[in-house]
């Protein structure tokens, strides 16, 4: 009877050790995913506003290949005048087409100076 209990105890012990050391299948390894694409480029700046003056002309200043050009347009009429020429003959062009509008006001972040704390 002792031999049966001993044999039964060894069998139960062997099964429990086998069950604990049984190799379970591992989950599949993560496949190396390609890096995410770079963010899209920022949108282009909006075109400068076109103002209609008292004479009915739309006047705007554009930068074309590094040189400033004054674009004058009115109902199908469109003319490009170099800014240097406009400045040289300012009275003539202002009489014909009107004044160049002021540049747009750029939004700026307000500066808040840091608070200085004195040690006592």
Coordinates of C-alpha atoms in Angstrom, one line a residue, residues 13-118:
X13 CA 4.1 15.5 -8.5
X14 CA 5.5 14.7 -12.0
X15 CA 2.3 15.8 -13.7
X16 CA 2.2 19.1 -11.6
X17 CA 5.9 19.8 -12.4
X18 CA 5.3 19.0 -16.1
X19 CA 2.2 21.3 -16.2
X20 CA 4.2 24.2 -14.7
X21 CA 7.2 23.8 -17.0
X22 CA 5.2 23.3 -20.2
X23 CA 6.3 25.7 -22.9
X24 CA 3.4 27.8 -24.0
X25 CA 3.5 29.4 -27.4
X26 CA 4.7 33.0 -27.2
X27 CA 2.7 35.8 -28.7
X28 CA 4.0 36.9 -32.1
X29 CA 6.6 39.6 -31.9
X30 CA 5.7 43.1 -33.0
X31 CA 6.7 43.7 -36.6
X32 CA 8.9 46.7 -37.0
X33 CA 6.5 49.3 -38.4
X34 CA 7.9 52.0 -40.6
X35 CA 8.2 55.4 -39.0
X36 CA 5.2 57.8 -39.3
X37 CA 5.4 60.2 -42.3
X38 CA 6.7 63.7 -41.6
X39 CA 4.1 66.4 -40.8
X40 CA 2.8 68.3 -43.8
X41 CA 4.4 71.7 -44.6
X42 CA 2.7 74.8 -43.2
X43 CA 0.2 76.4 -45.5
X44 CA 1.5 79.3 -47.6
X45 CA 0.8 82.8 -46.2
X46 CA -2.4 84.4 -47.3
X47 CA -2.1 86.9 -50.3
X48 CA -1.9 90.5 -49.4
X49 CA -5.2 92.2 -49.2
X50 CA -6.4 94.3 -52.2
X51 CA -7.8 97.7 -51.3
X52 CA -10.1 99.7 -53.6
X53 CA -9.3 103.4 -53.3
X54 CA -11.5 106.4 -54.0
X55 CA -10.7 106.3 -57.7
X56 CA -11.9 102.7 -57.9
X57 CA -8.5 101.1 -58.4
X58 CA -7.3 98.1 -56.6
X59 CA -3.7 98.7 -55.5
X60 CA -1.4 96.1 -53.9
X61 CA 2.3 95.6 -53.5
X62 CA 3.8 92.2 -54.3
X63 CA 7.3 90.8 -54.1
X64 CA 8.1 89.3 -57.5
X65 CA 11.5 87.6 -57.8
X66 CA 12.9 89.8 -55.0
X67 CA 11.7 93.1 -56.4
X68 CA 8.7 95.0 -55.3
X69 CA 5.9 95.6 -57.8
X70 CA 2.8 97.7 -57.5
X71 CA -0.2 96.0 -59.1
X72 CA -2.9 98.4 -60.2
X73 CA -6.2 96.9 -61.5
X74 CA -9.7 98.1 -62.3
X75 CA -12.4 96.1 -64.2
X76 CA -10.2 94.2 -66.6
X77 CA -7.4 96.7 -66.6
X78 CA -4.3 95.5 -64.9
X79 CA -0.8 97.1 -64.8
X80 CA 2.4 96.2 -62.9
X81 CA 4.7 99.0 -62.0
X82 CA 8.1 98.5 -60.3
X83 CA 8.1 100.0 -56.8
X84 CA 11.3 101.9 -57.5
X85 CA 9.6 103.6 -60.5
X86 CA 6.5 104.4 -58.4
X87 CA 8.7 106.0 -55.8
X88 CA 10.7 108.0 -58.4
X89 CA 7.4 109.4 -60.0
X90 CA 5.2 109.3 -56.9
X91 CA 3.2 112.4 -57.7
X92 CA 2.4 111.2 -61.2
X93 CA 1.3 107.7 -60.2
X94 CA -0.7 108.9 -57.2
X95 CA -2.5 111.4 -59.4
X96 CA -3.3 108.6 -62.0
X97 CA -4.1 105.7 -59.7
X98 CA -4.3 107.0 -56.1
X99 CA -2.1 106.3 -53.0
X100 CA -0.6 102.9 -52.1
X101 CA -2.5 101.6 -49.0
X102 CA -0.5 101.3 -45.7
X103 CA 1.1 97.9 -45.0
X104 CA -1.1 95.5 -43.0
X105 CA -0.5 95.4 -39.3
X106 CA 1.2 92.2 -38.2
X107 CA -0.1 90.5 -35.1
X108 CA 2.5 90.3 -32.4
X109 CA 2.7 88.4 -29.2
X110 CA 2.5 90.7 -26.2
X111 CA 5.7 90.7 -24.1
X112 CA 5.3 90.2 -20.4
X113 CA 8.5 90.9 -18.5
X114 CA 9.5 88.3 -15.9
X115 CA 8.8 89.2 -12.3
X116 CA 11.9 89.8 -10.2
X117 CA 11.7 88.4 -6.7
X118 CA 14.2 89.8 -4.2

